mmCIF file of C-alpha atoms and ligand atoms in Angstrom:
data_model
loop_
_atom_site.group_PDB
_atom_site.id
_atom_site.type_symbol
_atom_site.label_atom_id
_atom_site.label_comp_id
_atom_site.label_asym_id
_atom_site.label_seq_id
_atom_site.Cartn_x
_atom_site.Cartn_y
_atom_site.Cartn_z
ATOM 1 C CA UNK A 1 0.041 42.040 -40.816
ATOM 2 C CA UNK A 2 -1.333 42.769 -37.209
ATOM 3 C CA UNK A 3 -4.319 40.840 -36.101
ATOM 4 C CA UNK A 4 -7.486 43.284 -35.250
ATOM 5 C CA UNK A 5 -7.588 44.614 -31.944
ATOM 6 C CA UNK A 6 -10.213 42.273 -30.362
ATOM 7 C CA UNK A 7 -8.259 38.979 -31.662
ATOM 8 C CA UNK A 8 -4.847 40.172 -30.336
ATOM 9 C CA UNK A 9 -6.399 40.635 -27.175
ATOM 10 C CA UNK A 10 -8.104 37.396 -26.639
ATOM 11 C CA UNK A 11 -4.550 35.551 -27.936
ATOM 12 C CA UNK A 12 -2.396 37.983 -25.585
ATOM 13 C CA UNK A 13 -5.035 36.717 -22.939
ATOM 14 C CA UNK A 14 -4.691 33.228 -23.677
ATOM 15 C CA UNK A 15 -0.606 33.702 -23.675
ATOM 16 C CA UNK A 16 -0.622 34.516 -19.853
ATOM 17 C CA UNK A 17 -1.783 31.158 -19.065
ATOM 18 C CA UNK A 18 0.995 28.043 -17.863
ATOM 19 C CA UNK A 19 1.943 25.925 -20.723
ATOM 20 C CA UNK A 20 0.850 28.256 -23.582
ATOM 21 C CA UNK A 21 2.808 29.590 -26.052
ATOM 22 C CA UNK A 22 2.438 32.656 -28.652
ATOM 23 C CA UNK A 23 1.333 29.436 -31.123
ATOM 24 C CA UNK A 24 -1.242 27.866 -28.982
ATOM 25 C CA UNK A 25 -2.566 31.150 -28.356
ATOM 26 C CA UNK A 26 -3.544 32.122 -31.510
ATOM 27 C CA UNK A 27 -4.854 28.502 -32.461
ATOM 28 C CA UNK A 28 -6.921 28.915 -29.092
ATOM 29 C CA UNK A 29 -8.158 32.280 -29.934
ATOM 30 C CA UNK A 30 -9.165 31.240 -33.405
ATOM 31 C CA UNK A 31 -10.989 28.177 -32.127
ATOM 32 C CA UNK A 32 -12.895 30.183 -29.632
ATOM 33 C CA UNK A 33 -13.652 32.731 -32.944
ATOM 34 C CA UNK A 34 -15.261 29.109 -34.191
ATOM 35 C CA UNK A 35 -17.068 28.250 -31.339
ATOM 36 C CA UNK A 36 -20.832 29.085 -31.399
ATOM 37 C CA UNK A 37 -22.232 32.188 -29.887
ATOM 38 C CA UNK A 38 -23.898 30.151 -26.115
ATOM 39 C CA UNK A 39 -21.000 28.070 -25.849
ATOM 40 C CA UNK A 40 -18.856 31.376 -25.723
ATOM 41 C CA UNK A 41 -21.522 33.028 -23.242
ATOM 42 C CA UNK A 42 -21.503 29.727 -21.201
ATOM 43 C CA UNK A 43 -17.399 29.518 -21.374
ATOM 44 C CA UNK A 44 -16.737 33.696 -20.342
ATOM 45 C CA UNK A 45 -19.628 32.908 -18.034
ATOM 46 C CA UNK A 46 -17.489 29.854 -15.986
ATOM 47 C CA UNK A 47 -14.046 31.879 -16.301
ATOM 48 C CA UNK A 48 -15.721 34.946 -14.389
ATOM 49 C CA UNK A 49 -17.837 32.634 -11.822
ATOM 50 C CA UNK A 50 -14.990 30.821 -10.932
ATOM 51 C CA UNK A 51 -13.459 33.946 -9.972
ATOM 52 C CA UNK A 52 -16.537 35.316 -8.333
ATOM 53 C CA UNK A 53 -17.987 32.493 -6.509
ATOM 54 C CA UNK A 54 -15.106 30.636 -5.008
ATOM 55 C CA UNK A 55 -13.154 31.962 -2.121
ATOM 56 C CA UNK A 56 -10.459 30.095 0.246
ATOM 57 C CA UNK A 57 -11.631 28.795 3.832
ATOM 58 C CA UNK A 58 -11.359 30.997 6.402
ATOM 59 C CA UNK A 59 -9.998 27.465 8.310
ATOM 60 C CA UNK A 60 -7.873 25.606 6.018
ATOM 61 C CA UNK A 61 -7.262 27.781 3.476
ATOM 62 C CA UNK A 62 -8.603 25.514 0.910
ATOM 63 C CA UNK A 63 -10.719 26.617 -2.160
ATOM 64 C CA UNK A 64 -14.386 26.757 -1.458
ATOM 65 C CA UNK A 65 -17.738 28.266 -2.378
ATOM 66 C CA UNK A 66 -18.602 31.338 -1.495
ATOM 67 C CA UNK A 67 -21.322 30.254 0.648
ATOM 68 C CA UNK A 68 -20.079 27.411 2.384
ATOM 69 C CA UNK A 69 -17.244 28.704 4.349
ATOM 70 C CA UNK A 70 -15.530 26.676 6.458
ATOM 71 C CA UNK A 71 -15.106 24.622 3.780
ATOM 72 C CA UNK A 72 -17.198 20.992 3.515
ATOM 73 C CA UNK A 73 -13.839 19.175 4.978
ATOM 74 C CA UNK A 74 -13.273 21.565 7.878
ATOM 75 C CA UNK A 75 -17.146 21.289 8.995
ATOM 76 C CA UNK A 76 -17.417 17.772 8.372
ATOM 77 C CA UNK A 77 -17.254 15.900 11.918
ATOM 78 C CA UNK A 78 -16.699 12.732 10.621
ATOM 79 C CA UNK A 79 -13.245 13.396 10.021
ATOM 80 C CA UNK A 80 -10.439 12.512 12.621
ATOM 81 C CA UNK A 81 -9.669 16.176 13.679
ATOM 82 C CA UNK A 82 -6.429 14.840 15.087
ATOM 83 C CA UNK A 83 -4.641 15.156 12.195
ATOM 84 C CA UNK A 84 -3.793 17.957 9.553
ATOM 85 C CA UNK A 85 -1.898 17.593 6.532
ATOM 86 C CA UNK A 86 -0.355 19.946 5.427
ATOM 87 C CA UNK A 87 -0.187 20.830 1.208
ATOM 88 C CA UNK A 88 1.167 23.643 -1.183
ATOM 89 C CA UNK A 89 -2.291 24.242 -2.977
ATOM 90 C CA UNK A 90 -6.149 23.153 -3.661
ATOM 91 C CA UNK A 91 -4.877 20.773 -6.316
ATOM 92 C CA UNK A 92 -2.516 18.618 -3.338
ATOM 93 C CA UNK A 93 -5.940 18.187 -1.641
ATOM 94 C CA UNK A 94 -8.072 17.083 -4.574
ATOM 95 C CA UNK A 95 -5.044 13.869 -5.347
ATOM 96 C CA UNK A 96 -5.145 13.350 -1.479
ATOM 97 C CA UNK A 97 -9.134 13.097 -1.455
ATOM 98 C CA UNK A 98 -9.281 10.825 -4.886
ATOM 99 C CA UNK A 99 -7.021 8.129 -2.801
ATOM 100 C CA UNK A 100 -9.826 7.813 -0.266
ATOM 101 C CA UNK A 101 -7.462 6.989 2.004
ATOM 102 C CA UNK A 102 -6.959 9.703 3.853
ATOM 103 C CA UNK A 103 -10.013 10.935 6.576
ATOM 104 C CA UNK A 104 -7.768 14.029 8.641
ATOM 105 C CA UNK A 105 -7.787 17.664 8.217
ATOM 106 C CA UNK A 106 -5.698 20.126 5.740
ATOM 107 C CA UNK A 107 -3.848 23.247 5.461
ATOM 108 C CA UNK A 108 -3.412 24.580 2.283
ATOM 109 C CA UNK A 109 -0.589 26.790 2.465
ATOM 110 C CA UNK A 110 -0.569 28.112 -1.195
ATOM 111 C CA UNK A 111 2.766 28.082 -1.608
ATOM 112 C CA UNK A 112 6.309 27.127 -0.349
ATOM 113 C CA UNK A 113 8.885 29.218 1.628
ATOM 114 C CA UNK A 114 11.241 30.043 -1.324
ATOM 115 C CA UNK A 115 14.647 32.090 -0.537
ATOM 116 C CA UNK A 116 15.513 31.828 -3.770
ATOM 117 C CA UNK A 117 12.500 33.558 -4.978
ATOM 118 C CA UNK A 118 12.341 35.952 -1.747
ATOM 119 C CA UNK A 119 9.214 34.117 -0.773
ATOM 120 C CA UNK A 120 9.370 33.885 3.448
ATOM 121 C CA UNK A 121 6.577 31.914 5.959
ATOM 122 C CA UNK A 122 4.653 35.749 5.964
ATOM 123 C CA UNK A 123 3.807 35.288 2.467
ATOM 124 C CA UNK A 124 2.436 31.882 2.317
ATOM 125 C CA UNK A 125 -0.937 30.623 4.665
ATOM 126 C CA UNK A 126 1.684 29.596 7.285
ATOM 127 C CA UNK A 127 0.186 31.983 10.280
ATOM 128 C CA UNK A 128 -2.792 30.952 10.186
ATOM 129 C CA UNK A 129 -1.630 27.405 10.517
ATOM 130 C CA UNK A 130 0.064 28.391 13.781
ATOM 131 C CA UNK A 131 -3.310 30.201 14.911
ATOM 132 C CA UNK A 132 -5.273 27.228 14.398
ATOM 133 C CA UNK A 133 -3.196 24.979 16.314
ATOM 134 C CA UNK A 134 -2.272 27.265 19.328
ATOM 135 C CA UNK A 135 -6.519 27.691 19.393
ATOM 136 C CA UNK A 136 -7.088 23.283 19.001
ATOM 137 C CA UNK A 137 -5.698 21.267 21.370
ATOM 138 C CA UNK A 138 -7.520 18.555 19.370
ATOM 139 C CA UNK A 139 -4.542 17.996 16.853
ATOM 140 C CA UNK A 140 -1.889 15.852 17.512
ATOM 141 C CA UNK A 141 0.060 15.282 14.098
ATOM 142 C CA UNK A 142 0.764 17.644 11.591
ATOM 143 C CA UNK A 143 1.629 15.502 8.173
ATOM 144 C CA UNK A 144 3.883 17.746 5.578
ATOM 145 C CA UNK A 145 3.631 17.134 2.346
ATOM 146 C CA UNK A 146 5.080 19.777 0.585
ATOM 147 C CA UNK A 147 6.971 19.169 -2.554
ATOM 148 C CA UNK A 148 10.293 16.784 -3.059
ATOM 149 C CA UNK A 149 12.370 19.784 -3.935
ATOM 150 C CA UNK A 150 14.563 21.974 -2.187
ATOM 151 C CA UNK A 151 11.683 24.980 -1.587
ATOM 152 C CA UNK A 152 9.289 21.809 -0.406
ATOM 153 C CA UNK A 153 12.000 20.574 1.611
ATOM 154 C CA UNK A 154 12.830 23.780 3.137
ATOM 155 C CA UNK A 155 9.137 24.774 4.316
ATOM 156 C CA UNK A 156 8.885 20.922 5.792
ATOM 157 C CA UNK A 157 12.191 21.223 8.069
ATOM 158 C CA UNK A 158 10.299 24.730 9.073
ATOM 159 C CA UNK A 159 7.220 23.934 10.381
ATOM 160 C CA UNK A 160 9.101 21.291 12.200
ATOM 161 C CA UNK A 161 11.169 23.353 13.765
ATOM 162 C CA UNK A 162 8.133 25.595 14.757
ATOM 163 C CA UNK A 163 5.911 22.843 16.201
ATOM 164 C CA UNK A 164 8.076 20.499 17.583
ATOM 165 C CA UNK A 165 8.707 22.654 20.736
ATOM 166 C CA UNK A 166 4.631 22.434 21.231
ATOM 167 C CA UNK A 167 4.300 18.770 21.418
ATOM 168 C CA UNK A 168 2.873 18.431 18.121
ATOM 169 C CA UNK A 169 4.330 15.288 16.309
ATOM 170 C CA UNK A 170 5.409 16.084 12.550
ATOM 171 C CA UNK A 171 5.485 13.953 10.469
ATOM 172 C CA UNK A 172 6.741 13.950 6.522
ATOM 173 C CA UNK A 173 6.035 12.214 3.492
ATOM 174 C CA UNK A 174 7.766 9.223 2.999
ATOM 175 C CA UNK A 175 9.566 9.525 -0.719
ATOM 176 C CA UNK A 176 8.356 6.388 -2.780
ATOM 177 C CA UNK A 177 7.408 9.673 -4.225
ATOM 178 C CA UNK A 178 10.810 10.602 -6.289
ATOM 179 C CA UNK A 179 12.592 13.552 -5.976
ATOM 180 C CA UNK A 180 11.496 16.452 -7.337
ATOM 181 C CA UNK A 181 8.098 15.057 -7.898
ATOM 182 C CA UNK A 182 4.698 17.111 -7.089
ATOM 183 C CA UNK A 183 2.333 15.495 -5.293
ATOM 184 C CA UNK A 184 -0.527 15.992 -7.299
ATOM 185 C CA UNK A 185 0.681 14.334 -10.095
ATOM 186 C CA UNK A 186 1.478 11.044 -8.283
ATOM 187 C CA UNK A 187 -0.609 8.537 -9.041
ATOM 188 C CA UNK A 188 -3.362 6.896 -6.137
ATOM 189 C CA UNK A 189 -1.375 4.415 -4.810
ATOM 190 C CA UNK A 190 2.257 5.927 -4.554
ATOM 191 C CA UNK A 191 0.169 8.469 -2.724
ATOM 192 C CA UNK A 192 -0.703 5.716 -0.252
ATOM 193 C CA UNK A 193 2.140 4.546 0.279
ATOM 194 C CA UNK A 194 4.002 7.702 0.869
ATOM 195 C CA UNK A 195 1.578 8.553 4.039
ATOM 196 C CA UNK A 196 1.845 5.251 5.155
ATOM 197 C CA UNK A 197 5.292 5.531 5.393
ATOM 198 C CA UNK A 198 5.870 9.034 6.660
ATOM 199 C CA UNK A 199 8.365 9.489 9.266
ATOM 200 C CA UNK A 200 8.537 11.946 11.857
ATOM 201 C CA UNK A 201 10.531 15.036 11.834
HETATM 202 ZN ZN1 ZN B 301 -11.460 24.309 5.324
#
């Protein structure tokens, strides 16, 4: 038996996102059937604002709101605008902020340069990197922490290559984080560590 139209939508919808299966999908869908009328208004209601309201930083490339672009970190002049560290995504930024540790500047390149995948520095917020240092004479280290894998690798040894000849001193992770590991899923302190002990490029 099929599942009406409206139900094999919502489970097909819930399908496309990471980690779900065809299973979880339709237990999802039929919880959400469950769920009372607001808190389905209020949940649609997030989904589409987060969409609608949040855009990336026109600096940093960072998620922000709509409205407050440059983003709170790249407008905030307490922080030492010597330094920018550089991250795959928003979600790198968030487990550097929670260590408190950490008071530079970031680029969020969303994304790594991936041959395998055909992915090249175009495609990822690597220009605008470039831009913003060629325009600030203000930053003096560029920290890379991309991913321990071979893409994360790859993209590090890159923008080394690229800045190096500008005087910029870059610097990498140093790998108490293991290999292979993402960096938002380290915990605080491993974090710590592994800026503490970066090493230059
Ligand atoms: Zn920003």
């Amino acid at each position: 038996m099929q599942y009406p139209e409206p139900i094999a939508r919502l489970i097909d919808s819930y399908a496309k996102l990471p980690g779900i299966g065809a299973k979880t999908a339709s237990r999802l869908a039929f919880y959400t059937l469950g769920m009372g009328e607001q808190d389905v208004a209020n949940f649609a209601k997030a989904l589409t604002a987060a969409k609608a309201d949040i855009t990336v930083c026109e600096i940093c490339g960072n998620i922000t709101d709509r409205d407050q672009n440059p983003c709170v970190i790249c407008t905030d002049p307490s922080r030492d605008q010597s330094t920018v560290f550089v991250v795959q995504n928003a979600r790198d930024v968030m487990a550097m902020e929670n260590t408190h540790d950490y008071h530079g500047l970031y680029h969020v390149l969303n994304g790594v340069i991936s041959p395998s995948a055909g992915t090249g520095p175009e495609d990822i917020n690597l220009p605008s990197l470039i831009r913003r240092l060629s325009t600030n004479d203000q930053i003096k280290e560029v920290i890379v922490g991309t991913n321990a894998n071979a893409d994360g690798e790859a993209t590090a040894m890159y923008i080394s290559r690229l800045l190096k000849p500008a005087g910029i001193k870059v610097t990498r992770l140093a790998h108490g984080l293991s290999v292979g590991s993402d960096i938002d899923y380290a915990d605080q302190l491993t974090l710590i560590r592994a800026v503490e002990g970066r090493t230059e490029l």
